[in-house]
PDB file of C-alpha atoms in Angstrom:
ATOM      1  CA  UNK A1110      29.923 249.391 -69.137  1.00  0.00           C
ATOM      2  CA  UNK A1111      28.631 245.816 -69.373  1.00  0.00           C
ATOM      3  CA  UNK A1112      25.839 245.144 -66.893  1.00  0.00           C
ATOM      4  CA  UNK A1113      26.375 241.419 -67.377  1.00  0.00           C
ATOM      5  CA  UNK A1114      29.681 241.822 -65.523  1.00  0.00           C
ATOM      6  CA  UNK A1115      27.689 242.582 -62.372  1.00  0.00           C
ATOM      7  CA  UNK A1116      24.260 240.940 -62.717  1.00  0.00           C
ATOM      8  CA  UNK A1117      23.099 237.633 -64.155  1.00  0.00           C
ATOM      9  CA  UNK A1118      20.089 237.496 -66.526  1.00  0.00           C
ATOM     10  CA  UNK A1119      18.038 235.844 -63.767  1.00  0.00           C
ATOM     11  CA  UNK A1120      18.895 238.638 -61.346  1.00  0.00           C
ATOM     12  CA  UNK A1121      17.914 241.271 -63.907  1.00  0.00           C
ATOM     13  CA  UNK A1122      14.568 239.527 -64.452  1.00  0.00           C
ATOM     14  CA  UNK A1123      13.997 239.332 -60.708  1.00  0.00           C
ATOM     15  CA  UNK A1124      14.651 243.037 -60.215  1.00  0.00           C
ATOM     16  CA  UNK A1125      12.288 243.928 -63.059  1.00  0.00           C
ATOM     17  CA  UNK A1126       9.425 241.869 -61.628  1.00  0.00           C
ATOM     18  CA  UNK A1127       6.604 244.154 -60.498  1.00  0.00           C
ATOM     19  CA  UNK A1128       3.794 243.830 -57.968  1.00  0.00           C
ATOM     20  CA  UNK A1129       0.252 245.172 -58.246  1.00  0.00           C
ATOM     21  CA  UNK A1130      -0.287 244.993 -54.491  1.00  0.00           C
ATOM     22  CA  UNK A1131       2.860 246.951 -53.667  1.00  0.00           C
ATOM     23  CA  UNK A1132       2.067 249.513 -56.336  1.00  0.00           C
ATOM     24  CA  UNK A1133      -1.337 250.179 -54.785  1.00  0.00           C
ATOM     25  CA  UNK A1134       0.268 250.218 -51.328  1.00  0.00           C
ATOM     26  CA  UNK A1135       2.775 252.905 -52.343  1.00  0.00           C
ATOM     27  CA  UNK A1136       0.026 255.137 -53.703  1.00  0.00           C
ATOM     28  CA  UNK A1137      -2.025 254.618 -50.539  1.00  0.00           C
ATOM     29  CA  UNK A1138       0.927 255.525 -48.313  1.00  0.00           C
ATOM     30  CA  UNK A1139       1.544 258.748 -50.222  1.00  0.00           C
ATOM     31  CA  UNK A1140      -2.099 259.776 -49.970  1.00  0.00           C
ATOM     32  CA  UNK A1141      -2.087 258.869 -46.268  1.00  0.00           C
ATOM     33  CA  UNK A1142       0.826 261.255 -45.775  1.00  0.00           C
ATOM     34  CA  UNK A1143      -1.087 263.996 -47.619  1.00  0.00           C
ATOM     35  CA  UNK A1144      -3.982 263.387 -45.211  1.00  0.00           C
ATOM     36  CA  UNK A1145      -1.573 263.471 -42.269  1.00  0.00           C
ATOM     37  CA  UNK A1146      -0.240 266.836 -43.433  1.00  0.00           C
ATOM     38  CA  UNK A1147      -3.773 268.252 -43.347  1.00  0.00           C
ATOM     39  CA  UNK A1148      -4.573 266.548 -40.034  1.00  0.00           C
ATOM     40  CA  UNK A1149      -1.586 268.078 -38.238  1.00  0.00           C
ATOM     41  CA  UNK A1150      -2.930 271.561 -38.894  1.00  0.00           C
ATOM     42  CA  UNK A1151      -6.593 270.691 -38.324  1.00  0.00           C
ATOM     43  CA  UNK A1152      -5.831 269.128 -34.925  1.00  0.00           C
ATOM     44  CA  UNK A1153      -3.264 271.707 -33.784  1.00  0.00           C
ATOM     45  CA  UNK A1154      -3.900 274.906 -35.775  1.00  0.00           C
ATOM     46  CA  UNK A1155      -0.969 277.307 -35.556  1.00  0.00           C
ATOM     47  CA  UNK A1156       1.602 278.803 -37.972  1.00  0.00           C
ATOM     48  CA  UNK A1157       4.181 276.093 -37.311  1.00  0.00           C
ATOM     49  CA  UNK A1158       1.798 273.206 -38.041  1.00  0.00           C
ATOM     50  CA  UNK A1159       0.591 275.052 -41.141  1.00  0.00           C
ATOM     51  CA  UNK A1160       4.185 275.312 -42.389  1.00  0.00           C
ATOM     52  CA  UNK A1161       4.917 271.679 -41.526  1.00  0.00           C
ATOM     53  CA  UNK A1162       1.718 270.602 -43.246  1.00  0.00           C
ATOM     54  CA  UNK A1163       2.619 272.621 -46.358  1.00  0.00           C
ATOM     55  CA  UNK A1164       6.071 271.010 -46.383  1.00  0.00           C
ATOM     56  CA  UNK A1165       4.475 267.569 -46.192  1.00  0.00           C
ATOM     57  CA  UNK A1166       2.126 268.483 -49.064  1.00  0.00           C
ATOM     58  CA  UNK A1167       5.102 269.621 -51.175  1.00  0.00           C
ATOM     59  CA  UNK A1168       7.021 266.451 -50.402  1.00  0.00           C
ATOM     60  CA  UNK A1169       4.046 264.267 -51.276  1.00  0.00           C
ATOM     61  CA  UNK A1170       3.327 266.186 -54.480  1.00  0.00           C
ATOM     62  CA  UNK A1171       6.869 265.205 -55.385  1.00  0.00           C
ATOM     63  CA  UNK A1172       6.111 261.689 -54.120  1.00  0.00           C
ATOM     64  CA  UNK A1173       3.178 261.368 -56.518  1.00  0.00           C
ATOM     65  CA  UNK A1174       5.327 262.743 -59.343  1.00  0.00           C
ATOM     66  CA  UNK A1175       7.949 260.073 -58.603  1.00  0.00           C
ATOM     67  CA  UNK A1176       5.361 257.288 -58.618  1.00  0.00           C
ATOM     68  CA  UNK A1177       4.020 258.681 -61.886  1.00  0.00           C
ATOM     69  CA  UNK A1178       7.594 258.465 -63.173  1.00  0.00           C
ATOM     70  CA  UNK A1179       7.670 254.775 -62.225  1.00  0.00           C
ATOM     71  CA  UNK A1180       4.336 254.285 -63.978  1.00  0.00           C
ATOM     72  CA  UNK A1181       5.674 255.834 -67.204  1.00  0.00           C
ATOM     73  CA  UNK A1182       8.294 253.069 -67.183  1.00  0.00           C
ATOM     74  CA  UNK A1183       5.476 250.512 -66.656  1.00  0.00           C
ATOM     75  CA  UNK A1184       7.279 249.623 -63.429  1.00  0.00           C
ATOM     76  CA  UNK A1185       4.802 250.652 -60.729  1.00  0.00           C
ATOM     77  CA  UNK A1186       2.448 247.716 -61.370  1.00  0.00           C
ATOM     78  CA  UNK A1187       2.995 244.181 -62.608  1.00  0.00           C
ATOM     79  CA  UNK A1188      -0.160 244.542 -64.730  1.00  0.00           C
ATOM     80  CA  UNK A1189       1.182 246.965 -67.313  1.00  0.00           C
ATOM     81  CA  UNK A1190      -2.259 248.270 -68.278  1.00  0.00           C
ATOM     82  CA  UNK A1191      -2.734 249.640 -64.752  1.00  0.00           C
ATOM     83  CA  UNK A1192       0.128 252.125 -65.027  1.00  0.00           C
ATOM     84  CA  UNK A1193      -1.529 254.688 -67.295  1.00  0.00           C
ATOM     85  CA  UNK A1194      -4.927 255.043 -65.536  1.00  0.00           C
ATOM     86  CA  UNK A1195      -3.390 255.207 -62.073  1.00  0.00           C
ATOM     87  CA  UNK A1196      -0.733 257.599 -63.364  1.00  0.00           C
ATOM     88  CA  UNK A1197      -3.221 259.837 -65.142  1.00  0.00           C
ATOM     89  CA  UNK A1198      -5.822 260.032 -62.362  1.00  0.00           C
ATOM     90  CA  UNK A1199      -4.001 259.719 -59.039  1.00  0.00           C
ATOM     91  CA  UNK A1200      -0.350 260.587 -59.712  1.00  0.00           C
ATOM     92  CA  UNK A1201       0.044 263.188 -62.475  1.00  0.00           C
ATOM     93  CA  UNK A1202      -3.500 264.551 -62.327  1.00  0.00           C
ATOM     94  CA  UNK A1203      -3.445 266.254 -58.904  1.00  0.00           C
ATOM     95  CA  UNK A1204      -0.639 268.617 -60.001  1.00  0.00           C
ATOM     96  CA  UNK A1205      -2.082 269.299 -63.484  1.00  0.00           C
ATOM     97  CA  UNK A1206       0.423 266.951 -65.060  1.00  0.00           C
ATOM     98  CA  UNK A1207      -0.254 264.933 -68.185  1.00  0.00           C
ATOM     99  CA  UNK A1208       0.815 261.289 -68.086  1.00  0.00           C
ATOM    100  CA  UNK A1209       1.238 260.847 -71.828  1.00  0.00           C
ATOM    101  CA  UNK A1210       3.252 263.975 -72.596  1.00  0.00           C
ATOM    102  CA  UNK A1211       5.477 263.413 -69.562  1.00  0.00           C
ATOM    103  CA  UNK A1212       6.077 259.801 -70.580  1.00  0.00           C
ATOM    104  CA  UNK A1213       7.063 260.787 -74.110  1.00  0.00           C
ATOM    105  CA  UNK A1214       9.532 263.415 -72.908  1.00  0.00           C
ATOM    106  CA  UNK A1215      10.953 261.304 -70.108  1.00  0.00           C
ATOM    107  CA  UNK A1216      11.578 258.253 -72.261  1.00  0.00           C
ATOM    108  CA  UNK A1217      13.539 260.512 -74.626  1.00  0.00           C
ATOM    109  CA  UNK A1218      15.623 261.539 -71.617  1.00  0.00           C
ATOM    110  CA  UNK A1219      16.555 257.901 -71.061  1.00  0.00           C
ATOM    111  CA  UNK A1220      17.130 257.222 -74.735  1.00  0.00           C
ATOM    112  CA  UNK A1221      19.506 260.177 -75.120  1.00  0.00           C
ATOM    113  CA  UNK A1222      21.005 260.412 -71.601  1.00  0.00           C
ATOM    114  CA  UNK A1223      24.677 261.242 -71.815  1.00  0.00           C
ATOM    115  CA  UNK A1224      24.315 263.001 -75.188  1.00  0.00           C
ATOM    116  CA  UNK A1225      23.531 266.556 -76.233  1.00  0.00           C
ATOM    117  CA  UNK A1226      20.138 265.291 -77.479  1.00  0.00           C
ATOM    118  CA  UNK A1227      18.964 264.692 -73.900  1.00  0.00           C
ATOM    119  CA  UNK A1228      15.825 266.865 -73.501  1.00  0.00           C
ATOM    120  CA  UNK A1229      16.515 267.360 -69.776  1.00  0.00           C
ATOM    121  CA  UNK A1230      19.982 268.871 -70.148  1.00  0.00           C
ATOM    122  CA  UNK A1231      18.678 272.459 -69.743  1.00  0.00           C
ATOM    123  CA  UNK A1232      17.808 271.643 -66.133  1.00  0.00           C
ATOM    124  CA  UNK A1233      21.370 270.756 -65.118  1.00  0.00           C
ATOM    125  CA  UNK A1234      23.799 272.257 -67.617  1.00  0.00           C
ATOM    126  CA  UNK A1235      24.080 275.393 -65.438  1.00  0.00           C
ATOM    127  CA  UNK A1236      25.832 273.513 -62.590  1.00  0.00           C
ATOM    128  CA  UNK A1237      28.140 274.172 -60.968  1.00  0.00           C
ATOM    129  CA  UNK A1238      27.048 277.741 -60.437  1.00  0.00           C
ATOM    130  CA  UNK A1239      28.189 280.526 -58.152  1.00  0.00           C
ATOM    131  CA  UNK A1240      26.956 280.826 -54.593  1.00  0.00           C
ATOM    132  CA  UNK A1241      25.238 284.086 -55.480  1.00  0.00           C
ATOM    133  CA  UNK A1242      23.432 282.444 -58.394  1.00  0.00           C
ATOM    134  CA  UNK A1243      22.357 279.531 -56.204  1.00  0.00           C
ATOM    135  CA  UNK A1244      20.894 281.936 -53.651  1.00  0.00           C
ATOM    136  CA  UNK A1245      18.962 283.694 -56.411  1.00  0.00           C
ATOM    137  CA  UNK A1246      17.570 280.364 -57.629  1.00  0.00           C
ATOM    138  CA  UNK A1247      16.274 279.355 -54.209  1.00  0.00           C
ATOM    139  CA  UNK A1248      14.949 282.871 -53.575  1.00  0.00           C
ATOM    140  CA  UNK A1249      12.865 282.600 -56.755  1.00  0.00           C
ATOM    141  CA  UNK A1250      11.669 279.165 -55.646  1.00  0.00           C
ATOM    142  CA  UNK A1251      10.717 280.120 -52.092  1.00  0.00           C
ATOM    143  CA  UNK A1252       9.028 283.396 -53.042  1.00  0.00           C
ATOM    144  CA  UNK A1253       6.709 281.611 -55.448  1.00  0.00           C
ATOM    145  CA  UNK A1254       8.119 283.076 -58.663  1.00  0.00           C
ATOM    146  CA  UNK A1255       9.002 279.681 -60.139  1.00  0.00           C
ATOM    147  CA  UNK A1256       5.875 278.012 -58.784  1.00  0.00           C
ATOM    148  CA  UNK A1257       3.544 280.604 -60.305  1.00  0.00           C
ATOM    149  CA  UNK A1258       5.447 280.515 -63.596  1.00  0.00           C
ATOM    150  CA  UNK A1259       5.209 276.726 -63.758  1.00  0.00           C
ATOM    151  CA  UNK A1260       1.522 276.791 -62.807  1.00  0.00           C
ATOM    152  CA  UNK A1261       0.885 279.187 -65.689  1.00  0.00           C
ATOM    153  CA  UNK A1262       2.842 276.851 -67.977  1.00  0.00           C
ATOM    154  CA  UNK A1263       0.800 273.829 -66.867  1.00  0.00           C
ATOM    155  CA  UNK A1264      -2.512 275.636 -67.390  1.00  0.00           C
ATOM    156  CA  UNK A1265      -1.524 276.966 -70.814  1.00  0.00           C
ATOM    157  CA  UNK A1266      -0.374 273.525 -71.967  1.00  0.00           C
ATOM    158  CA  UNK A1267      -3.431 271.733 -70.652  1.00  0.00           C
ATOM    159  CA  UNK A1268      -6.799 270.856 -72.166  1.00  0.00           C
ATOM    160  CA  UNK A1269     -10.174 270.236 -70.571  1.00  0.00           C
ATOM    161  CA  UNK A1270      -9.752 266.462 -70.776  1.00  0.00           C
ATOM    162  CA  UNK A1271      -6.349 266.742 -69.129  1.00  0.00           C
ATOM    163  CA  UNK A1272      -7.794 268.890 -66.330  1.00  0.00           C
ATOM    164  CA  UNK A1273     -10.532 266.426 -65.383  1.00  0.00           C
ATOM    165  CA  UNK A1274      -8.279 264.319 -63.065  1.00  0.00           C
ATOM    166  CA  UNK A1275      -7.148 267.533 -61.350  1.00  0.00           C
ATOM    167  CA  UNK A1276     -10.713 268.736 -60.868  1.00  0.00           C
ATOM    168  CA  UNK A1277     -11.900 265.383 -59.545  1.00  0.00           C
ATOM    169  CA  UNK A1278      -9.033 264.796 -57.100  1.00  0.00           C
ATOM    170  CA  UNK A1279      -9.143 268.348 -55.773  1.00  0.00           C
ATOM    171  CA  UNK A1280     -12.933 268.245 -55.522  1.00  0.00           C
ATOM    172  CA  UNK A1281     -12.657 265.142 -53.350  1.00  0.00           C
ATOM    173  CA  UNK A1282      -9.907 266.793 -51.308  1.00  0.00           C
ATOM    174  CA  UNK A1283     -12.036 269.886 -50.632  1.00  0.00           C
ATOM    175  CA  UNK A1284     -15.106 267.799 -49.767  1.00  0.00           C
ATOM    176  CA  UNK A1285     -13.196 265.664 -47.255  1.00  0.00           C
ATOM    177  CA  UNK A1286     -11.644 268.727 -45.618  1.00  0.00           C
ATOM    178  CA  UNK A1287     -15.087 270.332 -45.378  1.00  0.00           C
ATOM    179  CA  UNK A1288     -16.351 267.189 -43.639  1.00  0.00           C
ATOM    180  CA  UNK A1289     -13.357 267.414 -41.285  1.00  0.00           C
ATOM    181  CA  UNK A1290     -14.481 270.944 -40.383  1.00  0.00           C
ATOM    182  CA  UNK A1291     -11.579 272.940 -41.837  1.00  0.00           C
ATOM    183  CA  UNK A1292     -11.837 273.508 -45.567  1.00  0.00           C
ATOM    184  CA  UNK A1293      -9.286 276.320 -45.254  1.00  0.00           C
ATOM    185  CA  UNK A1294      -6.601 273.692 -44.669  1.00  0.00           C
ATOM    186  CA  UNK A1295      -6.828 273.120 -48.421  1.00  0.00           C
ATOM    187  CA  UNK A1296      -4.665 276.238 -48.873  1.00  0.00           C
ATOM    188  CA  UNK A1297      -1.712 274.231 -47.504  1.00  0.00           C
ATOM    189  CA  UNK A1298      -1.649 272.193 -50.705  1.00  0.00           C
ATOM    190  CA  UNK A1299      -1.207 275.336 -52.801  1.00  0.00           C
ATOM    191  CA  UNK A1300       1.370 276.848 -50.464  1.00  0.00           C
ATOM    192  CA  UNK A1301       3.314 273.615 -50.759  1.00  0.00           C
ATOM    193  CA  UNK A1302       2.909 273.471 -54.529  1.00  0.00           C
ATOM    194  CA  UNK A1303       3.816 277.104 -55.284  1.00  0.00           C
ATOM    195  CA  UNK A1304       6.374 278.001 -52.597  1.00  0.00           C
ATOM    196  CA  UNK A1305       8.072 274.754 -51.504  1.00  0.00           C
ATOM    197  CA  UNK A1306       7.741 272.111 -54.206  1.00  0.00           C
ATOM    198  CA  UNK A1307       9.971 274.030 -56.695  1.00  0.00           C
ATOM    199  CA  UNK A1308      12.809 274.124 -54.154  1.00  0.00           C
ATOM    200  CA  UNK A1309      12.432 270.431 -53.307  1.00  0.00           C
ATOM    201  CA  UNK A1310      12.341 269.580 -57.007  1.00  0.00           C
ATOM    202  CA  UNK A1311      15.429 271.697 -57.702  1.00  0.00           C
ATOM    203  CA  UNK A1312      17.449 269.871 -55.056  1.00  0.00           C
ATOM    204  CA  UNK A1313      16.228 266.519 -56.347  1.00  0.00           C
ATOM    205  CA  UNK A1314      17.253 267.402 -59.932  1.00  0.00           C
ATOM    206  CA  UNK A1315      20.681 268.572 -58.758  1.00  0.00           C
ATOM    207  CA  UNK A1316      21.102 265.250 -57.005  1.00  0.00           C
ATOM    208  CA  UNK A1317      20.367 263.298 -60.166  1.00  0.00           C
ATOM    209  CA  UNK A1318      22.455 265.019 -62.837  1.00  0.00           C
ATOM    210  CA  UNK A1319      23.836 268.291 -61.452  1.00  0.00           C
ATOM    211  CA  UNK A1320      27.629 268.715 -61.522  1.00  0.00           C
ATOM    212  CA  UNK A1321      28.199 265.026 -62.287  1.00  0.00           C
ATOM    213  CA  UNK A1322      31.532 263.658 -63.452  1.00  0.00           C
ATOM    214  CA  UNK A1323      30.719 263.976 -67.191  1.00  0.00           C
ATOM    215  CA  UNK A1324      27.280 265.061 -68.337  1.00  0.00           C
ATOM    216  CA  UNK A1325      28.079 263.926 -71.894  1.00  0.00           C
ATOM    217  CA  UNK A1326      29.122 260.316 -71.408  1.00  0.00           C
ATOM    218  CA  UNK A1327      27.453 256.976 -72.157  1.00  0.00           C
ATOM    219  CA  UNK A1328      28.180 255.432 -68.741  1.00  0.00           C
ATOM    220  CA  UNK A1329      25.466 256.260 -66.144  1.00  0.00           C
ATOM    221  CA  UNK A1330      28.158 256.204 -63.470  1.00  0.00           C
ATOM    222  CA  UNK A1331      29.582 259.292 -65.179  1.00  0.00           C
ATOM    223  CA  UNK A1332      26.410 261.195 -66.138  1.00  0.00           C
ATOM    224  CA  UNK A1333      24.109 260.319 -63.200  1.00  0.00           C
ATOM    225  CA  UNK A1334      24.325 260.324 -59.407  1.00  0.00           C
ATOM    226  CA  UNK A1335      22.834 258.320 -56.551  1.00  0.00           C
ATOM    227  CA  UNK A1336      22.423 260.169 -53.253  1.00  0.00           C
ATOM    228  CA  UNK A1337      22.334 258.330 -49.938  1.00  0.00           C
ATOM    229  CA  UNK A1338      19.529 260.094 -48.091  1.00  0.00           C
ATOM    230  CA  UNK A1339      18.421 260.336 -44.462  1.00  0.00           C
ATOM    231  CA  UNK A1340      14.754 259.960 -43.390  1.00  0.00           C
ATOM    232  CA  UNK A1341      14.045 263.724 -43.511  1.00  0.00           C
ATOM    233  CA  UNK A1342      15.454 263.955 -47.042  1.00  0.00           C
ATOM    234  CA  UNK A1343      13.393 260.930 -48.079  1.00  0.00           C
ATOM    235  CA  UNK A1344      10.246 262.588 -46.729  1.00  0.00           C
ATOM    236  CA  UNK A1345      10.670 265.898 -48.536  1.00  0.00           C
ATOM    237  CA  UNK A1346      13.282 265.742 -51.316  1.00  0.00           C
ATOM    238  CA  UNK A1347      13.622 262.184 -52.611  1.00  0.00           C
ATOM    239  CA  UNK A1348      10.439 260.223 -51.861  1.00  0.00           C
ATOM    240  CA  UNK A1349       9.825 256.715 -53.125  1.00  0.00           C
ATOM    241  CA  UNK A1350      13.523 255.884 -53.627  1.00  0.00           C
ATOM    242  CA  UNK A1351      14.112 258.360 -56.455  1.00  0.00           C
ATOM    243  CA  UNK A1352      17.513 259.141 -54.913  1.00  0.00           C
ATOM    244  CA  UNK A1353      18.862 255.836 -56.313  1.00  0.00           C
ATOM    245  CA  UNK A1354      19.095 257.455 -59.718  1.00  0.00           C
ATOM    246  CA  UNK A1355      22.243 255.851 -61.077  1.00  0.00           C
ATOM    247  CA  UNK A1356      20.642 252.443 -60.535  1.00  0.00           C
ATOM    248  CA  UNK A1357      17.517 253.700 -62.297  1.00  0.00           C
ATOM    249  CA  UNK A1358      19.512 254.737 -65.364  1.00  0.00           C
ATOM    250  CA  UNK A1359      21.315 251.410 -65.277  1.00  0.00           C
ATOM    251  CA  UNK A1360      18.044 249.407 -65.238  1.00  0.00           C
ATOM    252  CA  UNK A1361      15.264 251.860 -66.052  1.00  0.00           C
ATOM    253  CA  UNK A1362      12.245 249.582 -65.643  1.00  0.00           C
ATOM    254  CA  UNK A1363      13.071 248.321 -62.154  1.00  0.00           C
ATOM    255  CA  UNK A1364      10.360 249.357 -59.647  1.00  0.00           C
ATOM    256  CA  UNK A1365      11.671 252.187 -57.492  1.00  0.00           C
ATOM    257  CA  UNK A1366      11.038 250.215 -54.318  1.00  0.00           C
ATOM    258  CA  UNK A1367      13.690 247.675 -55.452  1.00  0.00           C
ATOM    259  CA  UNK A1368      16.407 250.232 -56.153  1.00  0.00           C
ATOM    260  CA  UNK A1369      17.950 250.218 -52.626  1.00  0.00           C
ATOM    261  CA  UNK A1370      18.507 246.443 -52.908  1.00  0.00           C
ATOM    262  CA  UNK A1371      19.941 246.887 -56.417  1.00  0.00           C
ATOM    263  CA  UNK A1372      22.299 249.598 -55.148  1.00  0.00           C
ATOM    264  CA  UNK A1373      23.533 247.384 -52.322  1.00  0.00           C
ATOM    265  CA  UNK A1374      24.202 244.451 -54.656  1.00  0.00           C
ATOM    266  CA  UNK A1375      25.971 246.545 -57.294  1.00  0.00           C
ATOM    267  CA  UNK A1376      28.127 248.207 -54.664  1.00  0.00           C
ATOM    268  CA  UNK A1377      29.137 244.836 -53.197  1.00  0.00           C
ATOM    269  CA  UNK A1378      30.165 243.663 -56.669  1.00  0.00           C
ATOM    270  CA  UNK A1379      32.387 246.653 -57.391  1.00  0.00           C
ATOM    271  CA  UNK A1380      30.080 248.534 -59.742  1.00  0.00           C
ATOM    272  CA  UNK A1381      31.135 251.864 -58.224  1.00  0.00           C
ATOM    273  CA  UNK A1382      34.845 251.127 -57.939  1.00  0.00           C
ATOM    274  CA  UNK A1383      36.707 254.059 -59.510  1.00  0.00           C
ATOM    275  CA  UNK A1384      33.358 255.880 -59.826  1.00  0.00           C
ATOM    276  CA  UNK A1385      33.058 257.522 -56.419  1.00  0.00           C
ATOM    277  CA  UNK A1386      31.571 260.635 -58.055  1.00  0.00           C
ATOM    278  CA  UNK A1387      28.443 258.585 -58.818  1.00  0.00           C
ATOM    279  CA  UNK A1388      27.429 258.332 -55.139  1.00  0.00           C
ATOM    280  CA  UNK A1389      26.986 261.283 -52.782  1.00  0.00           C
ATOM    281  CA  UNK A1390      26.257 261.188 -49.067  1.00  0.00           C
ATOM    282  CA  UNK A1391      23.307 263.500 -48.544  1.00  0.00           C
ATOM    283  CA  UNK A1392      21.735 266.417 -50.377  1.00  0.00           C
ATOM    284  CA  UNK A1393      23.673 269.041 -48.426  1.00  0.00           C
ATOM    285  CA  UNK A1394      26.814 267.717 -50.096  1.00  0.00           C
ATOM    286  CA  UNK A1395      24.991 267.642 -53.451  1.00  0.00           C
ATOM    287  CA  UNK A1396      24.190 271.353 -53.192  1.00  0.00           C
ATOM    288  CA  UNK A1397      27.783 272.103 -52.176  1.00  0.00           C
ATOM    289  CA  UNK A1398      29.043 270.174 -55.188  1.00  0.00           C
ATOM    290  CA  UNK A1399      26.748 272.235 -57.435  1.00  0.00           C
ATOM    291  CA  UNK A1400      28.330 275.472 -56.202  1.00  0.00           C
ATOM    292  CA  UNK A1401      31.619 276.329 -57.828  1.00  0.00           C
ATOM    293  CA  UNK A1402      33.326 277.875 -60.800  1.00  0.00           C
ATOM    294  CA  UNK A1403      31.236 278.331 -63.930  1.00  0.00           C
ATOM    295  CA  UNK A1404      34.363 277.321 -65.866  1.00  0.00           C
ATOM    296  CA  UNK A1405      33.729 273.761 -64.671  1.00  0.00           C
ATOM    297  CA  UNK A1406      30.344 273.551 -66.390  1.00  0.00           C
ATOM    298  CA  UNK A1407      30.012 270.942 -69.138  1.00  0.00           C
ATOM    299  CA  UNK A1408      30.372 272.163 -72.704  1.00  0.00           C
ATOM    300  CA  UNK A1409      26.962 271.266 -74.109  1.00  0.00           C
ATOM    301  CA  UNK A1410      25.084 272.507 -77.149  1.00  0.00           C
ATOM    302  CA  UNK A1411      21.400 272.310 -76.242  1.00  0.00           C
ATOM    303  CA  UNK A1412      18.974 271.872 -79.090  1.00  0.00           C
ATOM    304  CA  UNK A1413      16.155 274.421 -79.249  1.00  0.00           C
ATOM    305  CA  UNK A1414      12.977 273.224 -77.564  1.00  0.00           C
ATOM    306  CA  UNK A1415      14.787 270.339 -75.884  1.00  0.00           C
ATOM    307  CA  UNK A1416      13.269 270.706 -72.413  1.00  0.00           C
ATOM    308  CA  UNK A1417      10.387 268.332 -71.710  1.00  0.00           C
ATOM    309  CA  UNK A1418       8.734 270.499 -69.044  1.00  0.00           C
ATOM    310  CA  UNK A1419       9.106 273.980 -67.530  1.00  0.00           C
ATOM    311  CA  UNK A1420      12.712 275.164 -67.210  1.00  0.00           C
ATOM    312  CA  UNK A1421      14.168 274.838 -63.730  1.00  0.00           C
ATOM    313  CA  UNK A1422      16.503 277.841 -64.018  1.00  0.00           C
TER     314      UNK A1422
END
């Protein structure tokens, strides 16, 4: 694949151009949605609004993770030095993540994507899987087994200095909820994180590299997928344009907010001709594609210790 066949150098430079204002705006919008999730339950307290609020928290936890991902590529802000502090304190910190270790592992994923050295292969090499296996996976997600396991992993692999952003952001969260008169709404964040976020993350990961045309292949149109998502999917499963994943692997340091425009331009210029497998219409179809015969799984030898964060199996 030669990107120059589809984009001029000036166009590539334009897509890579960042914006400090828009970076701050995206973070503010995600935190506003977190506040809205709490407000729904505080204003109309009942089991349904609690569940909806927890779903919004889970989707926005994923939203912050996605923005942190953009920051690790120095793509969230035009001022490159802003990416790490914002990522550490406001994006990775609230979910006990560590900006530096995530960045190191994720950049290896891009460096080795399409090879058996890719550290993220353990997350997707098991697709397609049987319907029974898929049901077991989501049962473990929705009953909190995966969430509690991953929380234990995050705590064990953390240090006091890494926990400070978590403690500060959650302290502020609790204080604001106490001022709003319902500190118990804070539990929605943990319900979202432990019981819902793992399922949302699993679907997102399946959309990116699960049951693709060829997991071991140098062309991102073969080893990566873009999923065209509806507004509900964008709210919960693929916030902040992370669904345009093939475009991201084609030009990794393009701000996520520019990926829809990049997708449209590449599609118009024939980038996906003869690569229909690289674009899926909706996450329901993604999950269906990831259910099938285990004989269709890619033959991959995974190196020991390859995974860059807790296993998604």
